[in-house]
Structures are given as C-alpha cells and as structure tokens.
Coordinates of C-alpha atoms in Angstrom, one line a residue:
M1429 CA -42.2 202.7 66.1
S1430 CA -45.1 200.4 64.2
T1431 CA -43.6 197.1 63.2
N1432 CA -46.0 197.5 60.1
T1433 CA -43.5 200.0 58.6
I1434 CA -40.4 199.2 56.9
P1435 CA -37.4 199.7 58.6
S1436 CA -34.6 202.0 57.9
N1437 CA -30.8 200.9 57.7
P1438 CA -28.4 202.6 55.7
L1439 CA -28.6 200.0 52.7
I1440 CA -31.8 200.0 52.7
D1441 CA -32.2 203.6 52.3
K1442 CA -29.8 202.8 48.9
L1443 CA -31.5 200.0 47.1
P1444 CA -32.8 201.4 43.5
P1445 CA -36.4 201.4 43.2
H1446 CA -36.7 197.9 41.1
L1447 CA -35.7 196.3 44.7
V1448 CA -37.6 199.1 46.6
Q1449 CA -40.7 197.2 45.3
F1450 CA -40.3 194.4 46.3
V1451 CA -40.2 195.2 50.1
K1452 CA -42.8 195.6 52.1
P1453 CA -43.5 195.7 56.2
Q1454 CA -42.9 192.9 58.6
N1455 CA -46.7 193.5 59.6
Y1456 CA -45.5 191.6 63.2
D1457 CA -48.9 192.5 65.2
N1458 CA -50.4 190.0 62.7
Y1459 CA -48.7 187.0 63.8
T1460 CA -51.0 184.9 65.6
P1461 CA -50.1 183.0 69.7
I1462 CA -49.9 179.8 66.9
N1463 CA -47.7 181.9 64.7
Q1464 CA -45.3 182.0 68.0
A1465 CA -45.3 178.4 69.3
V1466 CA -44.5 176.9 65.4
W1467 CA -41.6 179.6 65.1
R1468 CA -40.8 178.3 69.4
Y1469 CA -41.3 174.2 68.1
V1470 CA -39.1 174.3 65.6
M1471 CA -36.4 176.3 66.9
R1472 CA -36.4 174.3 69.9
K1473 CA -37.0 171.2 68.1
N1474 CA -33.8 172.2 65.6
I1475 CA -31.4 173.7 68.5
Q1476 CA -31.6 170.8 70.2
T1477 CA -30.4 168.9 67.0
L1478 CA -27.9 171.8 65.7
Q1479 CA -25.9 172.0 68.8
K1480 CA -24.4 168.3 67.7
V1481 CA -24.4 168.7 64.1
A1482 CA -24.7 172.7 63.0
H1483 CA -21.4 174.5 62.3
H1484 CA -20.1 176.6 64.9
S1485 CA -21.0 179.9 63.6
Y1486 CA -24.3 178.9 63.9
L1487 CA -25.8 179.1 67.5
E1488 CA -22.6 181.8 67.3
G1489 CA -24.6 184.1 65.0
L1490 CA -27.9 183.6 66.7
K1491 CA -27.4 185.3 69.0
Q1492 CA -25.4 188.3 66.8
T1493 CA -27.6 188.5 64.5
G1494 CA -31.1 189.1 67.1
I1495 CA -32.7 186.2 66.9
S1496 CA -35.1 184.2 69.5
V1497 CA -36.0 180.5 70.4
D1498 CA -38.9 182.0 72.0
T1499 CA -40.7 184.3 69.6
I1500 CA -40.6 185.8 65.8
P1501 CA -37.9 188.2 65.2
S1502 CA -38.6 191.7 64.4
M1503 CA -37.5 192.7 61.5
Y1504 CA -36.1 196.2 63.8
G1505 CA -34.3 193.8 66.3
M1506 CA -32.9 192.3 63.5
N1507 CA -31.5 195.2 61.8
R1508 CA -29.7 197.0 64.7
I1509 CA -27.9 194.0 65.3
L1510 CA -27.3 193.4 62.0
K1511 CA -25.8 197.1 61.4
E1512 CA -22.8 196.0 63.5
I1513 CA -21.6 192.9 61.0
G1514 CA -22.7 195.1 58.0
W1515 CA -26.0 193.9 56.9
A1516 CA -29.7 194.3 56.9
A1517 CA -32.8 192.2 56.2
V1518 CA -35.9 193.0 54.7
A1519 CA -39.8 191.7 54.6
V1520 CA -40.8 190.2 50.8
D1521 CA -43.6 188.9 49.9
G1522 CA -43.2 185.6 49.1
F1523 CA -40.5 183.9 46.2
I1524 CA -39.0 187.2 44.0
P1525 CA -37.7 186.5 41.0
P1526 CA -33.8 185.1 41.0
N1527 CA -32.2 187.8 40.0
A1528 CA -33.4 189.9 42.0
F1529 CA -33.0 187.7 45.3
M1530 CA -29.5 187.8 44.1
E1531 CA -29.2 191.5 43.9
F1532 CA -30.6 192.3 47.6
Q1533 CA -27.7 189.8 48.1
A1534 CA -24.6 192.1 46.4
Y1535 CA -26.3 195.2 48.8
N1536 CA -25.9 192.7 52.2
I1537 CA -29.3 193.0 52.4
L1538 CA -30.8 189.4 53.4
V1539 CA -34.7 189.1 51.7
I1540 CA -36.4 187.4 54.8
A1541 CA -40.0 186.1 53.2
S1542 CA -42.5 187.4 56.3
D1543 CA -44.8 185.1 56.5
I1544 CA -44.7 181.9 58.6
R1545 CA -45.8 178.6 57.8
Q1546 CA -49.0 176.8 59.5
L1547 CA -49.2 174.5 61.7
E1548 CA -50.1 171.9 59.0
N1549 CA -46.8 172.7 58.0
I1550 CA -44.4 172.8 60.7
E1551 CA -41.9 170.5 59.1
Y1552 CA -41.7 172.0 55.8
T1553 CA -43.6 174.3 52.9
P1554 CA -41.9 174.5 49.8
A1555 CA -43.2 178.4 50.2
P1556 CA -39.8 181.0 52.1
D1557 CA -41.1 181.6 55.3
I1558 CA -39.8 183.6 58.5
I1559 CA -38.5 180.0 60.2
H1560 CA -36.4 179.1 56.9
E1561 CA -34.5 182.8 56.1
A1562 CA -34.3 184.3 59.5
A1563 CA -33.8 181.4 61.7
G1564 CA -31.9 179.4 58.6
H1565 CA -30.2 182.5 56.8
A1566 CA -29.5 185.0 59.0
P1567 CA -27.4 183.5 61.3
I1568 CA -24.5 182.2 59.4
I1569 CA -23.8 185.8 57.6
A1570 CA -22.1 186.8 60.8
N1571 CA -19.4 184.4 59.8
P1572 CA -17.4 187.0 57.9
D1573 CA -16.4 184.6 55.3
Y1574 CA -19.4 183.4 54.5
A1575 CA -20.6 186.9 54.2
E1576 CA -18.4 187.8 51.5
Y1577 CA -19.4 184.6 50.0
L1578 CA -23.3 185.6 50.0
R1579 CA -22.2 189.2 48.4
R1580 CA -20.0 187.9 45.7
F1581 CA -22.2 185.0 44.9
G1582 CA -25.5 188.2 44.8
K1583 CA -23.0 190.4 42.4
I1584 CA -22.6 187.3 39.9
G1585 CA -25.8 185.9 40.2
S1586 CA -27.9 188.9 39.5
K1587 CA -26.0 189.2 36.1
A1588 CA -27.0 185.1 35.5
I1589 CA -28.6 184.9 32.3
S1590 CA -32.1 182.7 32.3
S1591 CA -33.6 180.9 30.0
K1592 CA -37.8 181.4 28.8
K1593 CA -37.7 178.3 30.8
D1594 CA -36.5 179.6 33.8
Y1595 CA -38.9 181.9 33.5
E1596 CA -42.2 179.9 33.5
M1597 CA -40.8 177.9 36.1
Y1598 CA -40.6 180.9 38.4
E1599 CA -43.9 182.0 37.8
A1600 CA -45.6 178.3 38.1
V1601 CA -43.2 177.6 41.4
R1602 CA -44.5 180.8 42.9
L1603 CA -47.9 180.1 42.7
L1604 CA -47.7 177.2 44.2
S1605 CA -46.2 177.8 47.0
I1606 CA -48.6 180.8 47.6
L1607 CA -51.8 178.0 46.6
K1608 CA -50.6 175.8 49.3
E1609 CA -50.0 178.4 52.2
S1610 CA -53.4 179.7 51.4
K1611 CA -56.0 179.1 54.0
E1612 CA -58.5 178.7 50.7
Q1613 CA -58.2 175.1 49.3
H1614 CA -57.6 175.1 45.3
Q1615 CA -56.8 171.6 45.1
A1616 CA -58.2 171.9 40.9
L1617 CA -55.2 174.6 40.9
I1618 CA -52.6 172.9 43.1
D1619 CA -52.5 170.0 40.7
D1620 CA -52.6 171.9 37.3
T1621 CA -49.3 173.8 39.1
E1622 CA -47.3 170.6 40.3
A1623 CA -48.4 169.0 36.4
K1624 CA -46.8 172.5 35.2
I1625 CA -43.5 172.3 37.1
I1626 CA -43.1 168.2 36.4
A1627 CA -43.4 169.2 32.7
L1628 CA -40.7 171.8 33.2
Q1629 CA -38.8 169.6 35.1
N1630 CA -38.7 166.7 32.4
E1631 CA -38.2 168.9 29.2
K1632 CA -34.5 168.1 28.0
S1633 CA -32.4 171.6 27.5
E1634 CA -29.0 173.2 28.1
P1635 CA -29.1 174.3 31.6
S1636 CA -28.4 178.2 31.5
E1637 CA -26.6 179.9 33.5
M1638 CA -29.0 180.9 36.0
A1639 CA -30.0 177.3 36.4
L1640 CA -26.3 176.0 37.0
L1641 CA -25.8 178.6 39.4
R1642 CA -29.3 177.8 41.1
N1643 CA -27.7 174.7 41.3
L1644 CA -24.5 176.0 42.9
H1645 CA -26.7 178.0 45.7
W1646 CA -29.1 175.2 46.8
W1647 CA -25.7 172.7 47.5
T1648 CA -24.3 175.7 49.2
V1649 CA -26.8 178.6 50.8
E1650 CA -29.5 176.1 51.0
Y1651 CA -28.1 172.7 51.8
G1652 CA -24.9 173.0 52.5
L1653 CA -22.0 171.2 54.7
I1654 CA -18.7 172.1 55.9
G1655 CA -15.6 170.7 57.3
T1656 CA -14.8 166.7 56.5
V1657 CA -16.3 164.0 53.5
E1658 CA -16.7 162.1 57.3
N1659 CA -17.3 164.4 59.8
P1660 CA -19.0 167.3 58.3
K1661 CA -21.1 169.5 60.1
I1662 CA -24.2 171.8 58.8
Y1663 CA -24.6 175.5 57.4
G1664 CA -27.2 175.3 54.4
A1665 CA -30.1 177.1 55.8
G1666 CA -32.4 174.7 54.3
L1667 CA -30.8 172.2 57.0
L1668 CA -30.7 174.5 59.7
S1669 CA -34.7 175.6 59.5
S1670 CA -35.9 171.9 58.7
I1671 CA -36.9 169.7 61.4
G1672 CA -36.3 165.8 60.8
E1673 CA -33.9 166.8 57.8
S1674 CA -30.7 168.1 59.7
E1675 CA -30.6 164.7 61.5
W1676 CA -31.3 162.5 58.8
C1677 CA -28.4 164.6 56.6
M1678 CA -26.2 163.1 59.2
T1679 CA -27.0 159.3 58.6
D1680 CA -25.4 157.1 55.8
K1681 CA -28.6 157.0 53.9
V1682 CA -27.5 160.4 52.1
Q1683 CA -24.0 160.3 50.1
K1684 CA -21.3 162.8 51.1
L1685 CA -19.4 164.3 47.9
P1686 CA -16.9 166.5 47.7
Y1687 CA -18.1 170.6 46.8
S1688 CA -16.0 171.2 43.6
P1689 CA -17.7 173.1 40.4
E1690 CA -19.6 169.9 39.4
A1691 CA -21.9 170.6 41.7
A1692 CA -23.7 173.4 39.6
F1693 CA -24.6 170.1 37.5
Q1694 CA -26.3 167.8 39.7
D1695 CA -30.2 169.0 39.9
F1696 CA -32.4 168.8 43.1
D1697 CA -36.2 168.1 43.9
I1698 CA -37.8 170.7 46.2
T1699 CA -40.4 168.4 47.5
K1700 CA -38.2 165.6 48.5
P1701 CA -34.7 164.8 51.2
Q1702 CA -32.0 165.2 49.3
P1703 CA -29.9 161.4 48.3
Q1704 CA -26.2 163.8 48.4
L1705 CA -25.0 166.9 49.6
F1706 CA -21.6 168.7 49.4
V1707 CA -19.0 169.4 52.0
T1708 CA -17.3 172.1 51.3
P1709 CA -13.6 172.0 53.5
D1710 CA -14.1 176.0 54.3
F1711 CA -15.8 178.9 53.5
A1712 CA -13.2 180.7 52.2
Y1713 CA -13.3 177.3 49.1
L1714 CA -17.1 178.7 48.6
S1715 CA -15.7 181.8 47.2
Q1716 CA -12.8 180.4 45.1
V1717 CA -15.7 177.7 42.9
L1718 CA -17.9 180.5 42.6
E1719 CA -15.3 182.3 40.5
E1720 CA -14.2 179.4 38.7
F1721 CA -18.1 179.4 37.6
A1722 CA -18.2 183.0 36.6
N1723 CA -14.8 182.5 34.7
T1724 CA -17.2 180.3 32.3
M1725 CA -20.2 183.1 32.1
A1726 CA -21.5 185.4 29.6
L1727 CA -20.6 188.7 32.0
R1728 CA -16.9 187.3 31.5
K1729 CA -16.9 185.6 28.2
G1730 CA -19.5 187.7 26.2
G1731 CA -18.9 186.7 22.1
H1732 CA -21.7 184.8 20.2
R1733 CA -22.5 182.4 22.9
G1734 CA -23.4 185.2 25.5
L1735 CA -25.5 187.5 22.7
A1736 CA -27.0 183.5 22.2
K1737 CA -28.2 183.3 25.2
L1738 CA -29.8 186.5 25.4
I1739 CA -31.4 186.1 22.8
E1740 CA -32.6 182.7 24.0
S1741 CA -33.7 184.7 27.6
E1742 CA -36.1 187.0 25.0
N1743 CA -35.4 189.0 28.2
L1744 CA -34.4 192.8 29.1
G1745 CA -30.1 192.0 28.7
T1746 CA -27.0 194.0 28.4
I1747 CA -24.0 193.3 26.4
E1748 CA -20.4 195.1 26.4
L1749 CA -18.6 196.1 23.8
S1750 CA -14.6 196.8 23.8
T1751 CA -14.9 200.3 23.8
G1752 CA -17.3 200.1 26.9
L1753 CA -20.4 201.2 25.5
Q1754 CA -23.3 198.9 26.7
V1755 CA -26.3 198.6 25.0
S1756 CA -29.6 197.3 26.7
G1757 CA -32.6 196.2 25.2
V1758 CA -34.4 192.8 24.2
F1759 CA -32.1 191.1 21.9
T1760 CA -33.7 189.3 18.6
R1761 CA -31.0 189.3 16.4
M1762 CA -26.5 188.1 15.2
L1763 CA -24.9 187.4 12.5
K1764 CA -21.7 186.1 12.6
N1765 CA -18.7 185.0 10.5
E1766 CA -16.9 182.0 9.6
D1767 CA -14.7 182.4 12.9
N1768 CA -18.5 182.8 14.7
E1769 CA -17.4 186.5 15.4
V1770 CA -20.4 188.5 15.7
I1771 CA -20.7 191.3 13.0
Y1772 CA -23.7 193.0 13.3
F1773 CA -27.1 192.5 16.3
E1774 CA -30.4 194.1 16.7
T1775 CA -32.8 195.2 19.7
T1776 CA -36.7 195.1 19.2
G1777 CA -38.2 197.7 21.6
P1778 CA -36.9 200.2 24.1
T1779 CA -33.6 200.3 24.3
A1780 CA -30.8 202.1 26.0
L1781 CA -27.2 203.1 25.7
A1782 CA -24.6 203.4 28.7
Y1783 CA -21.2 203.3 29.7
R1784 CA -20.0 202.1 33.4
E1785 CA -23.3 201.2 34.0
K1786 CA -24.3 205.1 33.5
E1787 CA -26.6 205.9 30.6
V1788 CA -24.8 207.8 27.8
T1789 CA -26.6 211.5 27.5
G1790 CA -29.5 211.4 24.8
H1791 CA -29.2 208.0 24.3
G1792 CA -32.4 206.0 27.0
I1793 CA -35.4 204.0 25.6
D1794 CA -37.2 207.4 24.4
Q1795 CA -34.7 207.9 21.4
H1796 CA -34.7 204.1 20.9
P1797 CA -37.9 203.0 21.4
N1798 CA -38.6 200.6 18.2
G1799 CA -34.9 198.7 19.2
F1800 CA -31.6 199.3 18.3
R1801 CA -29.0 197.4 15.7
S1802 CA -25.4 197.9 14.3
P1803 CA -22.6 196.2 12.6
L1804 CA -19.6 195.4 15.0
G1805 CA -15.4 194.2 14.0
K1806 CA -12.8 196.5 11.7
L1807 CA -12.8 198.2 8.6
K1808 CA -12.0 196.1 5.1
G1809 CA -8.7 196.4 3.5
I1810 CA -7.0 198.0 6.7
N1811 CA -8.1 195.4 8.9
L1812 CA -8.5 197.8 12.3
A1813 CA -11.2 198.7 14.1
I1814 CA -12.3 202.5 14.5
E1815 CA -11.5 202.2 18.0
N1816 CA -7.9 201.6 17.3
M1817 CA -7.9 204.4 14.5
S1818 CA -5.7 207.6 15.2
P1819 CA -6.5 210.9 14.5
R1820 CA -4.9 210.9 11.9
D1821 CA -6.0 207.2 10.3
L1822 CA -9.5 209.2 11.4
K1823 CA -8.9 211.6 9.0
A1824 CA -7.6 209.7 6.0
Y1825 CA -10.8 207.3 6.0
H1826 CA -13.4 211.0 6.2
F1827 CA -14.5 210.6 9.8
Y1828 CA -15.6 213.9 10.1
D1829 CA -18.6 215.5 10.9
G1830 CA -20.8 216.8 8.6
E1831 CA -19.3 214.8 6.0
Y1832 CA -20.2 211.7 3.6
I1833 CA -18.8 208.8 3.7
E1834 CA -18.7 205.2 2.5
F1835 CA -16.8 202.4 4.5
E1836 CA -16.8 198.4 4.6
F1837 CA -16.5 196.3 7.5
E1838 CA -14.4 192.4 7.2
S1839 CA -17.2 191.0 7.1
G1840 CA -18.9 192.7 3.5
I1841 CA -21.4 194.9 5.9
T1842 CA -20.8 198.4 4.2
I1843 CA -22.8 202.2 5.3
A1844 CA -23.1 204.9 3.6
G1845 CA -24.7 208.5 5.0
L1846 CA -23.7 212.0 6.3
N1847 CA -21.8 211.7 9.4
I1848 CA -23.4 213.8 11.6
T1849 CA -21.1 213.9 15.1
G1850 CA -19.5 211.4 17.3
I1851 CA -19.4 210.2 20.9
R1852 CA -15.8 209.2 23.1
N1853 CA -15.5 207.4 26.0
I1854 CA -13.3 209.1 29.3
K1855 CA -9.9 208.0 26.9
G1856 CA -11.0 209.8 24.0
E1857 CA -12.2 206.8 22.2
L1858 CA -15.5 207.0 19.7
I1859 CA -18.1 205.0 21.0
L1860 CA -20.9 206.5 18.9
I1861 CA -21.4 207.8 15.6
Q1862 CA -24.3 209.2 15.0
F1863 CA -25.2 209.0 10.6
S1864 CA -28.0 210.8 8.9
E1865 CA -29.6 209.8 5.3
C1866 CA -27.7 206.5 6.1
T1867 CA -27.9 202.9 4.2
I1868 CA -27.0 199.8 5.2
K1869 CA -26.2 196.7 3.3
Y1870 CA -25.3 192.6 3.6
K1871 CA -25.3 191.0 0.9
D1872 CA -28.1 191.3 -1.0
E1873 CA -30.2 193.0 2.5
V1874 CA -31.1 196.3 3.6
L1875 CA -29.9 195.9 7.4
F1876 CA -31.1 200.1 7.1
K1877 CA -32.6 203.0 5.2
P1878 CA -32.6 206.6 5.7
E1879 CA -35.9 206.8 5.9
Y1880 CA -35.8 205.0 9.4
G1881 CA -34.4 208.0 10.6
T1882 CA -31.1 209.1 11.7
F1883 CA -28.3 205.9 12.5
D1884 CA -26.1 205.7 15.7
L1885 CA -23.1 203.4 15.2
A1886 CA -21.9 201.5 17.9
V1887 CA -18.3 201.5 17.9
G1888 CA -16.7 198.3 19.1
K1889 CA -15.2 195.1 17.7
E1890 CA -16.2 192.8 19.8
I1891 CA -18.2 191.9 22.6
I1892 CA -17.0 191.9 26.0
S1893 CA -19.3 190.7 27.7
A1894 CA -23.8 189.5 28.1
F1895 CA -25.3 189.2 30.9
S1896 CA -29.3 190.2 32.5
G1897 CA -30.7 193.1 33.5
P1898 CA -29.7 196.6 31.9
A1899 CA -26.5 198.3 32.5
D1900 CA -28.4 201.4 33.9
D1901 CA -31.3 200.3 36.7
Y1902 CA -32.5 203.5 35.8
S1903 CA -32.8 203.9 31.9
F1904 CA -35.8 201.2 32.2
N1905 CA -38.9 201.2 34.1
L1906 CA -38.7 198.3 36.8
V1907 CA -41.2 198.7 38.7
T1908 CA -43.5 196.2 37.8
H1909 CA -44.4 193.7 40.3
E1910 CA -47.7 193.5 42.0
P1911 CA -48.1 192.0 45.7
E1912 CA -49.6 188.7 45.8
K1913 CA -50.9 188.8 49.4
S1914 CA -53.1 191.9 51.5
S1915 CA -50.8 193.4 54.2
A1916 CA -54.7 193.3 55.9
I1917 CA -55.0 191.9 59.1
P1918 CA -56.4 187.8 58.1
S1919 CA -59.8 187.1 58.9
Y1920 CA -60.7 184.2 61.8
S1921 CA -63.3 182.4 62.7
A1922 CA -65.0 182.7 66.6
S1923 CA -63.6 179.4 67.5
E1924 CA -59.7 180.3 65.7
L1925 CA -59.7 183.1 67.6
A1926 CA -60.9 181.5 70.9
L1927 CA -58.1 179.2 70.1
H1928 CA -55.5 182.3 69.3
D1929 CA -56.5 183.0 73.4
L1930 CA -55.8 179.2 74.8
Y1931 CA -52.1 179.9 73.3
L1932 CA -52.2 183.5 74.1
S1933 CA -52.9 182.6 78.0
V1934 CA -50.5 179.2 78.2
S1935 CA -47.7 181.9 76.6
T1936 CA -47.6 184.5 79.2
I1937 CA -48.1 182.0 81.9
R1938 CA -44.9 181.5 80.7
N1939 CA -43.7 184.9 80.9
G1940 CA -44.3 184.7 84.5
K1941 CA -47.7 187.3 84.0
N1942 CA -51.4 187.0 84.9
S1943 CA -53.8 185.0 81.9
K1944 CA -57.2 184.9 80.9
F1945 CA -56.9 181.8 81.5
S1946 CA -55.1 179.3 83.3
L1947 CA -53.2 176.5 82.4
E1948 CA -55.8 173.8 84.0
A1949 CA -59.1 175.6 82.2
V1950 CA -57.2 175.9 79.0
F1951 CA -56.2 171.8 78.9
D1952 CA -60.5 171.1 79.7
L1953 CA -60.9 173.8 77.3
L1954 CA -58.7 172.2 74.8
E1955 CA -60.3 168.6 75.4
Q1956 CA -63.9 170.4 75.1
Q1957 CA -64.0 172.0 72.1
Y1958 CA -60.5 171.3 70.1
P1959 CA -60.1 167.4 70.3
N1960 CA -56.5 167.5 67.6
E1961 CA -54.9 170.6 69.3
W1962 CA -51.5 169.4 70.3
L1963 CA -48.7 171.5 70.0
L1964 CA -51.0 173.8 72.8
A1965 CA -51.3 170.9 74.8
L1966 CA -47.6 170.5 74.6
E1967 CA -46.6 173.9 75.7
I1968 CA -48.4 173.2 78.4
Y1969 CA -46.7 169.9 79.3
E1970 CA -43.8 172.2 79.4
L1971 CA -45.0 174.0 81.7
V1972 CA -46.3 171.4 84.2
V1973 CA -43.7 168.8 83.6
D1974 CA -41.4 169.5 86.4
R1975 CA -44.1 170.9 89.7
D1976 CA -47.5 168.9 88.8
P1977 CA -46.6 164.8 87.8
S1978 CA -50.3 163.8 88.3
F1979 CA -51.4 167.2 85.6
A1980 CA -48.7 166.0 83.3
L1981 CA -49.5 162.7 83.4
L1982 CA -53.3 163.7 82.2
I1983 CA -51.2 165.7 79.4
K1984 CA -49.4 162.9 77.5
E1985 CA -52.3 160.4 78.0
R1986 CA -53.9 162.7 75.9
L1987 CA -50.8 163.7 73.5
H1988 CA -50.3 159.5 73.0
K1989 CA -54.2 159.3 71.7
I1990 CA -53.9 162.1 69.3
A1991 CA -50.6 160.3 68.1
Q1992 CA -52.3 157.1 67.9
A1993 CA -55.4 158.7 66.2
R1994 CA -52.7 161.1 63.8
P1995 CA -49.8 158.5 63.2
Q1996 CA -48.1 161.5 60.7
I1997 CA -47.7 163.7 63.3
R1998 CA -47.0 161.4 66.1
H1999 CA -43.3 162.0 66.0
L2000 CA -43.7 165.7 66.3
I2001 CA -45.5 164.8 69.5
N2002 CA -43.0 162.3 70.7
G2003 CA -40.2 165.3 69.9
G2004 CA -41.6 168.0 71.6
L2005 CA -42.1 165.7 74.7
A2006 CA -38.9 164.6 74.4
I2007 CA -37.5 168.3 74.6
A2008 CA -39.6 168.5 77.7
Q2009 CA -38.0 165.6 79.6
V2010 CA -34.3 166.9 78.9
K2011 CA -35.7 169.9 80.7
E2012 CA -37.5 167.4 83.7
E2013 CA -34.2 165.1 84.0
V2014 CA -31.7 168.5 83.9
L2015 CA -34.2 170.2 86.7
K2016 CA -33.9 166.7 88.5
G2017 CA -30.4 165.9 87.9

C-alpha cells in the first residue's frame, strides 16, 4: 500500500469532518536520505542521554509504538502497533488550532507533524516536526496512566475558551514556523512576524482559559519531569526530542519545582531553554491537577463569567442552560441583574440549538441565520422558572399552544405574543417555546418586534456551562482549513540530488547491501564538492572506526577542521564522535 495515502484505523475512521480536514498523507517517499540521517543522528544522540535521565516508560514505549532509531517511522507501522494500546496516529500540516489539537487527543489520536527539521535546525525548530511528535510524544502514551491523562486533557482542552489575542498569536506562530523551515529566505517577513509575536506577548491582559491550559500542557506534556525534585526523570516530549536540553535540564542551572495547579500561571518562552521545570510525583497526579483546573473553567461553572469569555473571544461558542438546551453561535451581548445573573443574551450570525450535543430538529443555522436572543430567569410574582412549572402552573399562566400570552420575568423583561408551540426534553420539561406576533421589552428598549418574525424563547433559569465550539459539530460548516504546503515532491538542485546519492550509498552500506559508491569514494566526493558537510562524514566514521583506523583518523581530522571553522556546530560533531567512540570501546572491550 502506498505511504502517500492516509492510514486507516477504527479511531481515525470515527473522526468528524472538522478534524479530518487537518489530516494529510505522510508522503513517506518525500523524505530524503539526509532527512533519514537527521532522524538517526537525533535519535542515537538522545537515546545515549535518555537511557540515564528518561522515565522508564520512554525506552519501553519506543519498542511498543513501532519507532525505530535508524529510520523515520511510517504512519502505517505506527498505527498497526498503536492500535494494540487503543491509540492511533495521523499526519497533519504543521501547527493546527489548539482546540483541534486537543480534540484529536480526546479521540485517542496522536497528531504528528510529518515534516522533519532541516539539517541546519537539527537541534531545535519552532515548527512541529516528526522528531518532536513521533520520537517525543508517542513512546510515553504506552503508559496507561499517562495515556488517560492525555485523553482527558484533550476532552477538557478542546472546550477551553480562547481570547481574541490567542487566535492572533496562533496565526503568527504558525506563520513563523512555516517561514523558518522554508528553503526560501523571507527574512523581512520573519522579522515582522517575530515582532508581532513579541508585541502580543507583551500585551498585558487577563490570560484566557486556553492560555492557562496551554501552560499546563507545556509544563507536563512538553516539558514535564516525574519523580522527586531531588531525583527527577524526563517524560515531556520537548525534552525527549531536544539534543542538549535533555542534558541541560538535569543540571542545577534549571530550577525544579513540585507540580501543582499554580503551573497554569507560569508562562514560557519557546525560543529559550526553560529556567524552571515542574516535577509530578506520578502520572496519576497529572489528572488530579487537571480536574482541579477544569473545575474553574466556564465549561463547569457557566454563569455570567462564562458568557463574558465567549463574548470576548469573538468566536463560535456554546452556552448550556439549566434545561439542557444548548445555544451555539458567536455571542455578542448579555444583560445582567444586580446579582450578576444573566437575564438576557444575544448571538450574531448563524446560530444552532442542540440538546445533549444533537441539533434540535428545525433549529439549525438555516432557521437562525441572523442570530438568536432570549431572556432567562424566573417569572415575576411566582418566583418560578418556566422549566419548573407543573402542568397546573402552565395552565394557570396560559402557556397553551395557540393562546395569546403576556408575562414578565423577575428581571423586568416582558414578553407578549401568540404561543405557537413548545419543545420538551426527554424529562418532559419545556426547553423552547415558539411565539408569533411577539414583542419583548426591557425598560425603555424593545428587544424583539413582531416584524422580526417568529420568536423562540430559550427556556432556562441560568447558564450552567459555556465552552468553545459548537454543541453539535455537524451544525456548522467547520471545514475551512487550507493546507499551507503542497504534498508534491520538493524540487532539488543537481548538487543536492548528488549529495542525496552519497547519503543513500552510506545508508545502503550500513545495511549490508551493495551501493552506488564505496565509503572511500563518498569521502573523496565530500572533500571535493561539499567541504562543510559534517553529518555524512560522521556516518562514514561510524562505519570505519573499528576496522580502518587510518581512514577513521582522516575523517576525524576533517571533522575537527569543520568544527574549527564552524564553532556553532562543534558540539554536534563532538557528540557524533562520542557516539562512535562508545561503539569503538564496546567492540574493543
């Protein structure tokens, strides 16, 4: 089966269209021999370090999730093995919106950016790549407690409300990651985008739910430590996939703090090594902290604060009323009483009504294309909400189909109109009452006039939940993502293609097969045509160090010369030599 199609897995097959839009083929054939060498270098270098400092789940998980040290993993291979532990993996196009990223986790699906960092960015790239995603995230999910934490985080995080600033930051960071990994140089645009990100970071504002959850995600999933403050181990993917930082983080230069809900208020800078890290005693404790945080979210608290967060976000969100009726749209207005209880709300633009995440028949965006509005609360005089009225109460207050009715809420909002019909929930409670010839007033303002058409009263005395996105995913057209990159095979110069051939020859020899060039021929061509090429020289050195000392010495001299000319990569060269040296000593011993 071609690796340029999307692998199937029962979990992937269940994804809704708004998540499927982000999934793309891995296009395994597009990986070059240099890409494979970058993967191999990072994996071998990291594992040498991680054997000492990573949580035991990591090395065990590498085997369980089908990830090889020597070759970039195929999604097909990963999915066959992940299926055994109840997970799946999909390739995506770089950064995707935070809510979507977390919702994939809620479906037990690991999101993997299938691109791989360029050789120049071998230590770190701001763009998500397969080294970070597959080698960092995937192995740890083999641990059941951690996998459950990731799933719960996804379920809760996908409902977190973002601010307008969050959306702007996401777009800027995504653009920057694309620009920095592009073969074409866009320095002016890079500078402008970085300046915008800095300006957004410096803006003083109350952090949104998504911003706080993103902090928790960073200090656990990305940069988490586990164990004790005195003797921690690594489990965060950012540390597991970073050459150098996995060593640096274990020094006294990085402060270790006990993990707690307060980590949500500790910001981070993706461009620098982290000055402090948080240590959880075990994976189960991560879920405990997550639940504590979730109890503070609008998802569970609702009320005027939850609605205010939705209004501030200027994006699609949902409120759920005490009857279970859910209203999804872009919220633009609310009125409150002196006790800060919401007595009225409005949306603008397409709006849909749902009950238990399923759209109420006849109340999709076609019925409510221009928004939705409704009073909330108890009725004046009887201190009773409509939802709590018995059949006798409804009869006493003339809530009959086909009857003209006038009534007033405790808030002072009045409704007068012809009661057409009502819709009830499965408990038999009214959740919606439809009126014609309806007028709604509050103080001196007319909130609804008969000429606006039919009015639907949302029955409910209070808002019990508010969250990002629609109640029913199928109520709105959420398929709006346009991939930034083409899946076509990238173009390379003749010199680059020739270098690919050299890398391929060395890889072929390492696998015990006949190659186009001998190791000596490859080295001669490097000397003549690619004076700065260090990674391939290291690969040759690794193959000859134990059987041809004079050739190995020649290669080492070349590498030292490159290190002198390019001090910024000296540690990378020395690290590669050290890996080979370990091999040499083992063989001699």
